[in-house]
Each structure stands twice: as C-alpha cells, then as structure tokens.
C-alpha cells in the first residue's frame, strides 16, 4: 500500500531558513541583528505591517501581539515614521521545556518614509488586541486640485517696463 503525502512547495524554503538561522549567529552579529538578554541571544525582528491610503490620510497597521501601548515608541521626523519597541521572552516556569520557539522576541524598529505633504502634528495612534493603527492625515496641498480648461487662448502679459528697468541697472 502506497502512502501519498501532500507536497508543500515552501517546506524546502522553511527548512533552509531554519538551517540558516541556526548556522549563522556570526552573520547576524556582523549585521547587528541581535540583542543580548542575560545569557540568551535573540535575533532582531520586524513586525508585519500594512500601509494604505485614503483620500484624506495614510493608515499604517502593525501586528504587535503580546505588546502593550507602553512598550512602543513612535516618532515622526523629516517624513520618516519610526516605530520601535521590544517584546520580552517570558518563560512561565523553570520546569517548562520548549521544543520549538518560532515567535520572535527582542527589540524591533520599523521606519516608513511618507510623502512630505502630511500633517505631522495631527498623527494619531491607537492600539487594540495587539494591532497598532497609525493615522497620518494628508496636508491640504496633498489633495489633488482639479483645474478647469477654458476654450480659447489665454493672454499672457509681459512684464512691465518698470519691472524690467528695476532688474537691469544701468551704469552711472
């Protein structure tokens, strides 16, 4: 009797990723992708996020299960929205033995470049059920303006002779 197994095309990629994670702590150290917590060393992580656009604002939604609002630091400077925080690894008891740990712990930092036409002083953030939402309102000039086209030719007036003489000084 033959047993059929369902083929998972991503299993090889996951296996390779697991092997790289186990074999390359020095690579992570060289790239600064680790933090030191006591005797344990954890790899830095980046939470998943979505960025959407509405007529009046951008909405950034970030998945941060297990964190609290006080664990987060959100800043906006020169068009760069930065979200920083840390998720602590907590073993419930010393008798507990882990067989597999796939969730990421440690510090994280996500930076998103936003267009210059946003109202940085009007940014709002809310956090509920492990989901952070940041609403970044667009500035008034960022909304498209419809320009009406009139039939006929528009007269373009030349600069007056007074303006031209003030710009072209004559030697005395």
mmCIF file with all atom_site columns, C-alpha atoms in Angstrom:
data_model
loop_
_atom_site.group_PDB
_atom_site.id
_atom_site.type_symbol
_atom_site.label_atom_id
_atom_site.label_alt_id
_atom_site.label_comp_id
_atom_site.label_asym_id
_atom_site.label_entity_id
_atom_site.label_seq_id
_atom_site.pdbx_PDB_ins_code
_atom_site.Cartn_x
_atom_site.Cartn_y
_atom_site.Cartn_z
_atom_site.occupancy
_atom_site.B_iso_or_equiv
_atom_site.pdbx_formal_charge
_atom_site.auth_seq_id
_atom_site.auth_comp_id
_atom_site.auth_asym_id
_atom_site.auth_atom_id
_atom_site.pdbx_PDB_model_num
ATOM 1   C CA . UNK A 1 1   ? 0.000   0.000   0.000   1.00 0.00 ? 1   UNK A CA 1
ATOM 2   C CA . UNK A 1 2   ? 1.371   3.384   -1.002  1.00 0.00 ? 2   UNK A CA 1
ATOM 3   C CA . UNK A 1 3   ? 1.034   6.399   1.238   1.00 0.00 ? 3   UNK A CA 1
ATOM 4   C CA . UNK A 1 4   ? 0.581   9.716   -0.504  1.00 0.00 ? 4   UNK A CA 1
ATOM 5   C CA . UNK A 1 5   ? 1.989   12.840  1.083   1.00 0.00 ? 5   UNK A CA 1
ATOM 6   C CA . UNK A 1 6   ? 0.894   16.307  0.154   1.00 0.00 ? 6   UNK A CA 1
ATOM 7   C CA . UNK A 1 7   ? 3.738   18.302  -1.354  1.00 0.00 ? 7   UNK A CA 1
ATOM 8   C CA . UNK A 1 8   ? 4.430   21.676  0.244   1.00 0.00 ? 8   UNK A CA 1
ATOM 9   C CA . UNK A 1 9   ? 6.452   23.822  -2.178  1.00 0.00 ? 9   UNK A CA 1
ATOM 10  C CA . UNK A 1 10  ? 7.581   26.120  0.642   1.00 0.00 ? 10  UNK A CA 1
ATOM 11  C CA . UNK A 1 11  ? 8.822   23.399  3.002   1.00 0.00 ? 11  UNK A CA 1
ATOM 12  C CA . UNK A 1 12  ? 12.288  23.443  1.431   1.00 0.00 ? 12  UNK A CA 1
ATOM 13  C CA . UNK A 1 13  ? 12.467  27.215  1.854   1.00 0.00 ? 13  UNK A CA 1
ATOM 14  C CA . UNK A 1 14  ? 11.391  26.980  5.502   1.00 0.00 ? 14  UNK A CA 1
ATOM 15  C CA . UNK A 1 15  ? 13.952  24.252  6.146   1.00 0.00 ? 15  UNK A CA 1
ATOM 16  C CA . UNK A 1 16  ? 16.693  26.315  4.535   1.00 0.00 ? 16  UNK A CA 1
ATOM 17  C CA . UNK A 1 17  ? 15.646  29.349  6.580   1.00 0.00 ? 17  UNK A CA 1
ATOM 18  C CA . UNK A 1 18  ? 15.753  27.306  9.804   1.00 0.00 ? 18  UNK A CA 1
ATOM 19  C CA . UNK A 1 19  ? 19.210  25.991  8.924   1.00 0.00 ? 19  UNK A CA 1
ATOM 20  C CA . UNK A 1 20  ? 20.494  29.483  8.148   1.00 0.00 ? 20  UNK A CA 1
ATOM 21  C CA . UNK A 1 21  ? 19.096  30.786  11.439  1.00 0.00 ? 21  UNK A CA 1
ATOM 22  C CA . UNK A 1 22  ? 20.898  28.022  13.348  1.00 0.00 ? 22  UNK A CA 1
ATOM 23  C CA . UNK A 1 23  ? 24.157  28.232  11.411  1.00 0.00 ? 23  UNK A CA 1
ATOM 24  C CA . UNK A 1 24  ? 24.624  31.962  11.138  1.00 0.00 ? 24  UNK A CA 1
ATOM 25  C CA . UNK A 1 25  ? 24.696  33.685  14.524  1.00 0.00 ? 25  UNK A CA 1
ATOM 26  C CA . UNK A 1 26  ? 28.003  35.268  13.489  1.00 0.00 ? 26  UNK A CA 1
ATOM 27  C CA . UNK A 1 27  ? 26.367  36.669  10.352  1.00 0.00 ? 27  UNK A CA 1
ATOM 28  C CA . UNK A 1 28  ? 23.550  38.122  12.454  1.00 0.00 ? 28  UNK A CA 1
ATOM 29  C CA . UNK A 1 29  ? 26.134  39.579  14.816  1.00 0.00 ? 29  UNK A CA 1
ATOM 30  C CA . UNK A 1 30  ? 28.057  41.115  11.912  1.00 0.00 ? 30  UNK A CA 1
ATOM 31  C CA . UNK A 1 31  ? 24.890  42.786  10.636  1.00 0.00 ? 31  UNK A CA 1
ATOM 32  C CA . UNK A 1 32  ? 23.836  43.939  14.112  1.00 0.00 ? 32  UNK A CA 1
ATOM 33  C CA . UNK A 1 33  ? 20.716  41.786  14.052  1.00 0.00 ? 33  UNK A CA 1
ATOM 34  C CA . UNK A 1 34  ? 20.937  40.521  17.613  1.00 0.00 ? 34  UNK A CA 1
ATOM 35  C CA . UNK A 1 35  ? 20.415  41.690  21.153  1.00 0.00 ? 35  UNK A CA 1
ATOM 36  C CA . UNK A 1 36  ? 21.903  40.364  24.350  1.00 0.00 ? 36  UNK A CA 1
ATOM 37  C CA . UNK A 1 37  ? 19.476  39.351  27.116  1.00 0.00 ? 37  UNK A CA 1
ATOM 38  C CA . UNK A 1 38  ? 21.295  37.731  30.005  1.00 0.00 ? 38  UNK A CA 1
ATOM 39  C CA . UNK A 1 39  ? 22.896  34.578  28.645  1.00 0.00 ? 39  UNK A CA 1
ATOM 40  C CA . UNK A 1 40  ? 20.439  34.301  25.773  1.00 0.00 ? 40  UNK A CA 1
ATOM 41  C CA . UNK A 1 41  ? 20.974  35.998  22.444  1.00 0.00 ? 41  UNK A CA 1
ATOM 42  C CA . UNK A 1 42  ? 17.925  36.806  20.327  1.00 0.00 ? 42  UNK A CA 1
ATOM 43  C CA . UNK A 1 43  ? 17.681  37.886  16.718  1.00 0.00 ? 43  UNK A CA 1
ATOM 44  C CA . UNK A 1 44  ? 16.072  41.241  15.922  1.00 0.00 ? 44  UNK A CA 1
ATOM 45  C CA . UNK A 1 45  ? 12.699  41.039  14.236  1.00 0.00 ? 45  UNK A CA 1
ATOM 46  C CA . UNK A 1 46  ? 10.371  43.271  12.283  1.00 0.00 ? 46  UNK A CA 1
ATOM 47  C CA . UNK A 1 47  ? 6.600   43.123  12.798  1.00 0.00 ? 47  UNK A CA 1
ATOM 48  C CA . UNK A 1 48  ? 4.352   42.772  9.754   1.00 0.00 ? 48  UNK A CA 1
ATOM 49  C CA . UNK A 1 49  ? 2.655   45.959  8.635   1.00 0.00 ? 49  UNK A CA 1
ATOM 50  C CA . UNK A 1 50  ? 0.249   47.280  6.016   1.00 0.00 ? 50  UNK A CA 1
ATOM 51  C CA . UNK A 1 51  ? 0.186   50.806  4.597   1.00 0.00 ? 51  UNK A CA 1
ATOM 52  C CA . UNK A 1 52  ? -2.997  52.002  2.931   1.00 0.00 ? 52  UNK A CA 1
ATOM 53  C CA . UNK A 1 53  ? -4.061  55.342  1.520   1.00 0.00 ? 53  UNK A CA 1
ATOM 54  C CA . UNK A 1 54  ? -7.366  57.135  1.755   1.00 0.00 ? 54  UNK A CA 1
ATOM 55  C CA . UNK A 1 55  ? -8.367  60.466  0.240   1.00 0.00 ? 55  UNK A CA 1
ATOM 56  C CA . UNK A 1 56  ? -7.551  62.295  3.455   1.00 0.00 ? 56  UNK A CA 1
ATOM 57  C CA . UNK A 1 57  ? -4.874  60.166  5.175   1.00 0.00 ? 57  UNK A CA 1
ATOM 58  C CA . UNK A 1 58  ? -2.434  57.255  5.201   1.00 0.00 ? 58  UNK A CA 1
ATOM 59  C CA . UNK A 1 59  ? -3.175  54.351  7.539   1.00 0.00 ? 59  UNK A CA 1
ATOM 60  C CA . UNK A 1 60  ? -0.347  52.202  8.920   1.00 0.00 ? 60  UNK A CA 1
ATOM 61  C CA . UNK A 1 61  ? -1.478  48.954  10.576  1.00 0.00 ? 61  UNK A CA 1
ATOM 62  C CA . UNK A 1 62  ? 1.125   46.929  12.509  1.00 0.00 ? 62  UNK A CA 1
ATOM 63  C CA . UNK A 1 63  ? 0.725   43.468  14.074  1.00 0.00 ? 63  UNK A CA 1
ATOM 64  C CA . UNK A 1 64  ? 2.197   43.507  17.588  1.00 0.00 ? 64  UNK A CA 1
ATOM 65  C CA . UNK A 1 65  ? 0.675   40.642  19.590  1.00 0.00 ? 65  UNK A CA 1
ATOM 66  C CA . UNK A 1 66  ? 1.811   40.394  23.176  1.00 0.00 ? 66  UNK A CA 1
ATOM 67  C CA . UNK A 1 67  ? 2.830   44.043  23.480  1.00 0.00 ? 67  UNK A CA 1
ATOM 68  C CA . UNK A 1 68  ? 1.244   46.885  25.416  1.00 0.00 ? 68  UNK A CA 1
ATOM 69  C CA . UNK A 1 69  ? 0.991   50.540  24.333  1.00 0.00 ? 69  UNK A CA 1
ATOM 70  C CA . UNK A 1 70  ? 3.683   51.497  26.853  1.00 0.00 ? 70  UNK A CA 1
ATOM 71  C CA . UNK A 1 71  ? 6.106   49.083  25.108  1.00 0.00 ? 71  UNK A CA 1
ATOM 72  C CA . UNK A 1 72  ? 6.030   51.248  21.950  1.00 0.00 ? 72  UNK A CA 1
ATOM 73  C CA . UNK A 1 73  ? 7.853   54.408  20.886  1.00 0.00 ? 73  UNK A CA 1
ATOM 74  C CA . UNK A 1 74  ? 6.510   56.129  17.753  1.00 0.00 ? 74  UNK A CA 1
ATOM 75  C CA . UNK A 1 75  ? 8.212   59.171  16.223  1.00 0.00 ? 75  UNK A CA 1
ATOM 76  C CA . UNK A 1 76  ? 7.832   61.238  13.044  1.00 0.00 ? 76  UNK A CA 1
ATOM 77  C CA . UNK A 1 77  ? 10.835  63.232  11.866  1.00 0.00 ? 77  UNK A CA 1
ATOM 78  C CA . UNK A 1 78  ? 11.640  64.590  8.398   1.00 0.00 ? 78  UNK A CA 1
ATOM 79  C CA . UNK A 1 79  ? 8.988   62.437  6.719   1.00 0.00 ? 79  UNK A CA 1
ATOM 80  C CA . UNK A 1 80  ? 10.200  59.252  8.458   1.00 0.00 ? 80  UNK A CA 1
ATOM 81  C CA . UNK A 1 81  ? 7.687   57.453  10.677  1.00 0.00 ? 81  UNK A CA 1
ATOM 82  C CA . UNK A 1 82  ? 9.557   55.169  13.097  1.00 0.00 ? 82  UNK A CA 1
ATOM 83  C CA . UNK A 1 83  ? 8.010   52.511  15.321  1.00 0.00 ? 83  UNK A CA 1
ATOM 84  C CA . UNK A 1 84  ? 10.274  50.986  17.987  1.00 0.00 ? 84  UNK A CA 1
ATOM 85  C CA . UNK A 1 85  ? 9.605   48.555  20.778  1.00 0.00 ? 85  UNK A CA 1
ATOM 86  C CA . UNK A 1 86  ? 10.555  45.328  22.460  1.00 0.00 ? 86  UNK A CA 1
ATOM 87  C CA . UNK A 1 87  ? 8.781   42.038  23.057  1.00 0.00 ? 87  UNK A CA 1
ATOM 88  C CA . UNK A 1 88  ? 10.182  40.178  26.069  1.00 0.00 ? 88  UNK A CA 1
ATOM 89  C CA . UNK A 1 89  ? 10.565  36.416  26.159  1.00 0.00 ? 89  UNK A CA 1
ATOM 90  C CA . UNK A 1 90  ? 8.982   35.140  29.342  1.00 0.00 ? 90  UNK A CA 1
ATOM 91  C CA . UNK A 1 91  ? 9.308   31.512  30.403  1.00 0.00 ? 91  UNK A CA 1
ATOM 92  C CA . UNK A 1 92  ? 6.303   30.718  32.567  1.00 0.00 ? 92  UNK A CA 1
ATOM 93  C CA . UNK A 1 93  ? 8.277   28.398  34.832  1.00 0.00 ? 93  UNK A CA 1
ATOM 94  C CA . UNK A 1 94  ? 11.750  26.965  35.141  1.00 0.00 ? 94  UNK A CA 1
ATOM 95  C CA . UNK A 1 95  ? 10.247  23.472  34.791  1.00 0.00 ? 95  UNK A CA 1
ATOM 96  C CA . UNK A 1 96  ? 8.915   24.290  31.334  1.00 0.00 ? 96  UNK A CA 1
ATOM 97  C CA . UNK A 1 97  ? 10.902  22.888  28.424  1.00 0.00 ? 97  UNK A CA 1
ATOM 98  C CA . UNK A 1 98  ? 10.474  24.383  24.954  1.00 0.00 ? 98  UNK A CA 1
ATOM 99  C CA . UNK A 1 99  ? 10.580  22.094  21.941  1.00 0.00 ? 99  UNK A CA 1
ATOM 100 C CA . UNK A 1 100 ? 10.200  24.823  19.349  1.00 0.00 ? 100 UNK A CA 1
ATOM 101 C CA . UNK A 1 101 ? 10.190  28.621  19.546  1.00 0.00 ? 101 UNK A CA 1
ATOM 102 C CA . UNK A 1 102 ? 9.026   30.318  16.345  1.00 0.00 ? 102 UNK A CA 1
ATOM 103 C CA . UNK A 1 103 ? 7.725   33.618  17.661  1.00 0.00 ? 103 UNK A CA 1
ATOM 104 C CA . UNK A 1 104 ? 10.203  36.492  17.585  1.00 0.00 ? 104 UNK A CA 1
ATOM 105 C CA . UNK A 1 105 ? 11.341  38.340  20.685  1.00 0.00 ? 105 UNK A CA 1
ATOM 106 C CA . UNK A 1 106 ? 13.624  41.250  21.416  1.00 0.00 ? 106 UNK A CA 1
ATOM 107 C CA . UNK A 1 107 ? 13.800  44.764  20.081  1.00 0.00 ? 107 UNK A CA 1
ATOM 108 C CA . UNK A 1 108 ? 12.391  45.865  16.757  1.00 0.00 ? 108 UNK A CA 1
ATOM 109 C CA . UNK A 1 109 ? 12.402  49.006  14.667  1.00 0.00 ? 109 UNK A CA 1
ATOM 110 C CA . UNK A 1 110 ? 10.363  49.786  11.541  1.00 0.00 ? 110 UNK A CA 1
ATOM 111 C CA . UNK A 1 111 ? 10.826  53.038  9.631   1.00 0.00 ? 111 UNK A CA 1
ATOM 112 C CA . UNK A 1 112 ? 8.495   54.167  6.874   1.00 0.00 ? 112 UNK A CA 1
ATOM 113 C CA . UNK A 1 113 ? 9.135   57.082  4.548   1.00 0.00 ? 113 UNK A CA 1
ATOM 114 C CA . UNK A 1 114 ? 5.977   59.110  3.999   1.00 0.00 ? 114 UNK A CA 1
ATOM 115 C CA . UNK A 1 115 ? 5.381   61.902  1.490   1.00 0.00 ? 115 UNK A CA 1
ATOM 116 C CA . UNK A 1 116 ? 6.274   65.421  2.657   1.00 0.00 ? 116 UNK A CA 1
ATOM 117 C CA . UNK A 1 117 ? 2.650   66.551  2.402   1.00 0.00 ? 117 UNK A CA 1
ATOM 118 C CA . UNK A 1 118 ? 1.428   65.147  5.741   1.00 0.00 ? 118 UNK A CA 1
ATOM 119 C CA . UNK A 1 119 ? 0.265   66.867  8.901   1.00 0.00 ? 119 UNK A CA 1
ATOM 120 C CA . UNK A 1 120 ? 2.830   65.528  11.367  1.00 0.00 ? 120 UNK A CA 1
ATOM 121 C CA . UNK A 1 121 ? 1.232   67.368  14.295  1.00 0.00 ? 121 UNK A CA 1
ATOM 122 C CA . UNK A 1 122 ? -2.129  65.631  13.631  1.00 0.00 ? 122 UNK A CA 1
ATOM 123 C CA . UNK A 1 123 ? -0.893  61.995  13.648  1.00 0.00 ? 123 UNK A CA 1
ATOM 124 C CA . UNK A 1 124 ? -2.972  59.681  15.851  1.00 0.00 ? 124 UNK A CA 1
ATOM 125 C CA . UNK A 1 125 ? -2.155  56.174  17.074  1.00 0.00 ? 125 UNK A CA 1
ATOM 126 C CA . UNK A 1 126 ? -4.425  53.553  18.644  1.00 0.00 ? 126 UNK A CA 1
ATOM 127 C CA . UNK A 1 127 ? -3.690  50.072  19.950  1.00 0.00 ? 127 UNK A CA 1
ATOM 128 C CA . UNK A 1 128 ? -6.229  47.300  20.441  1.00 0.00 ? 128 UNK A CA 1
ATOM 129 C CA . UNK A 1 129 ? -5.976  43.488  20.520  1.00 0.00 ? 129 UNK A CA 1
ATOM 130 C CA . UNK A 1 130 ? -2.300  43.523  19.505  1.00 0.00 ? 130 UNK A CA 1
ATOM 131 C CA . UNK A 1 131 ? -2.886  45.727  16.448  1.00 0.00 ? 131 UNK A CA 1
ATOM 132 C CA . UNK A 1 132 ? -1.374  49.212  16.246  1.00 0.00 ? 132 UNK A CA 1
ATOM 133 C CA . UNK A 1 133 ? -3.041  51.678  13.881  1.00 0.00 ? 133 UNK A CA 1
ATOM 134 C CA . UNK A 1 134 ? -1.400  54.981  12.995  1.00 0.00 ? 134 UNK A CA 1
ATOM 135 C CA . UNK A 1 135 ? -3.450  57.541  11.083  1.00 0.00 ? 135 UNK A CA 1
ATOM 136 C CA . UNK A 1 136 ? -1.317  60.103  9.243   1.00 0.00 ? 136 UNK A CA 1
ATOM 137 C CA . UNK A 1 137 ? -3.518  62.908  7.816   1.00 0.00 ? 137 UNK A CA 1
ATOM 138 C CA . UNK A 1 138 ? -2.570  64.380  4.458   1.00 0.00 ? 138 UNK A CA 1
ATOM 139 C CA . UNK A 1 139 ? -1.868  68.088  4.213   1.00 0.00 ? 139 UNK A CA 1
ATOM 140 C CA . UNK A 1 140 ? -4.337  70.236  2.292   1.00 0.00 ? 140 UNK A CA 1
ATOM 141 C CA . UNK A 1 141 ? -1.971  70.703  -0.659  1.00 0.00 ? 141 UNK A CA 1
ATOM 142 C CA . UNK A 1 142 ? -1.580  66.932  -0.998  1.00 0.00 ? 142 UNK A CA 1
ATOM 143 C CA . UNK A 1 143 ? -5.155  66.531  -2.188  1.00 0.00 ? 143 UNK A CA 1
ATOM 144 C CA . UNK A 1 144 ? -5.413  66.813  -5.973  1.00 0.00 ? 144 UNK A CA 1
ATOM 145 C CA . UNK A 1 145 ? -6.893  70.033  -7.331  1.00 0.00 ? 145 UNK A CA 1
ATOM 146 C CA . UNK A 1 146 ? -8.979  69.925  -10.466 1.00 0.00 ? 146 UNK A CA 1
ATOM 147 C CA . UNK A 1 147 ? -8.094  72.618  -12.982 1.00 0.00 ? 147 UNK A CA 1
ATOM 148 C CA . UNK A 1 148 ? -10.774 73.628  -15.416 1.00 0.00 ? 148 UNK A CA 1
ATOM 149 C CA . UNK A 1 149 ? -9.749  74.110  -19.037 1.00 0.00 ? 149 UNK A CA 1
ATOM 150 C CA . UNK A 1 150 ? -11.447 77.049  -20.779 1.00 0.00 ? 150 UNK A CA 1
ATOM 151 C CA . UNK A 1 151 ? -11.861 77.224  -24.530 1.00 0.00 ? 151 UNK A CA 1
ATOM 152 C CA . UNK A 1 152 ? -9.899  79.902  -26.368 1.00 0.00 ? 152 UNK A CA 1
ATOM 153 C CA . UNK A 1 153 ? -6.468  81.375  -25.903 1.00 0.00 ? 153 UNK A CA 1
ATOM 154 C CA . UNK A 1 154 ? -5.227  82.911  -22.679 1.00 0.00 ? 154 UNK A CA 1
ATOM 155 C CA . UNK A 1 155 ? -3.355  86.205  -22.954 1.00 0.00 ? 155 UNK A CA 1
ATOM 156 C CA . UNK A 1 156 ? -0.036  86.112  -21.191 1.00 0.00 ? 156 UNK A CA 1
ATOM 157 C CA . UNK A 1 157 ? 1.097   89.613  -20.335 1.00 0.00 ? 157 UNK A CA 1
ATOM 158 C CA . UNK A 1 158 ? 4.759   90.531  -20.476 1.00 0.00 ? 158 UNK A CA 1
ATOM 159 C CA . UNK A 1 159 ? 6.491   92.138  -17.512 1.00 0.00 ? 159 UNK A CA 1
ATOM 160 C CA . UNK A 1 160 ? 6.016   95.891  -17.415 1.00 0.00 ? 160 UNK A CA 1
ATOM 161 C CA . UNK A 1 161 ? 8.863   98.148  -18.483 1.00 0.00 ? 161 UNK A CA 1
ATOM 162 C CA . UNK A 1 162 ? 9.090   99.436  -14.900 1.00 0.00 ? 162 UNK A CA 1
ATOM 163 C CA . UNK A 1 163 ? 9.860   95.899  -13.623 1.00 0.00 ? 163 UNK A CA 1
ATOM 164 C CA . UNK A 1 164 ? 12.421  95.381  -16.362 1.00 0.00 ? 164 UNK A CA 1
ATOM 165 C CA . UNK A 1 165 ? 14.240  98.646  -15.576 1.00 0.00 ? 165 UNK A CA 1
ATOM 166 C CA . UNK A 1 166 ? 14.469  97.822  -11.870 1.00 0.00 ? 166 UNK A CA 1
ATOM 167 C CA . UNK A 1 167 ? 16.049  94.461  -12.695 1.00 0.00 ? 167 UNK A CA 1
ATOM 168 C CA . UNK A 1 168 ? 18.545  95.831  -15.239 1.00 0.00 ? 168 UNK A CA 1
ATOM 169 C CA . UNK A 1 169 ? 20.577  98.533  -13.539 1.00 0.00 ? 169 UNK A CA 1
ATOM 170 C CA . UNK A 1 170 ? 22.296  100.968 -15.864 1.00 0.00 ? 170 UNK A CA 1
ATOM 171 C CA . UNK A 1 171 ? 25.875  102.033 -15.080 1.00 0.00 ? 171 UNK A CA 1
ATOM 172 C CA . UNK A 1 172 ? 26.190  105.589 -13.755 1.00 0.00 ? 172 UNK A CA 1
#
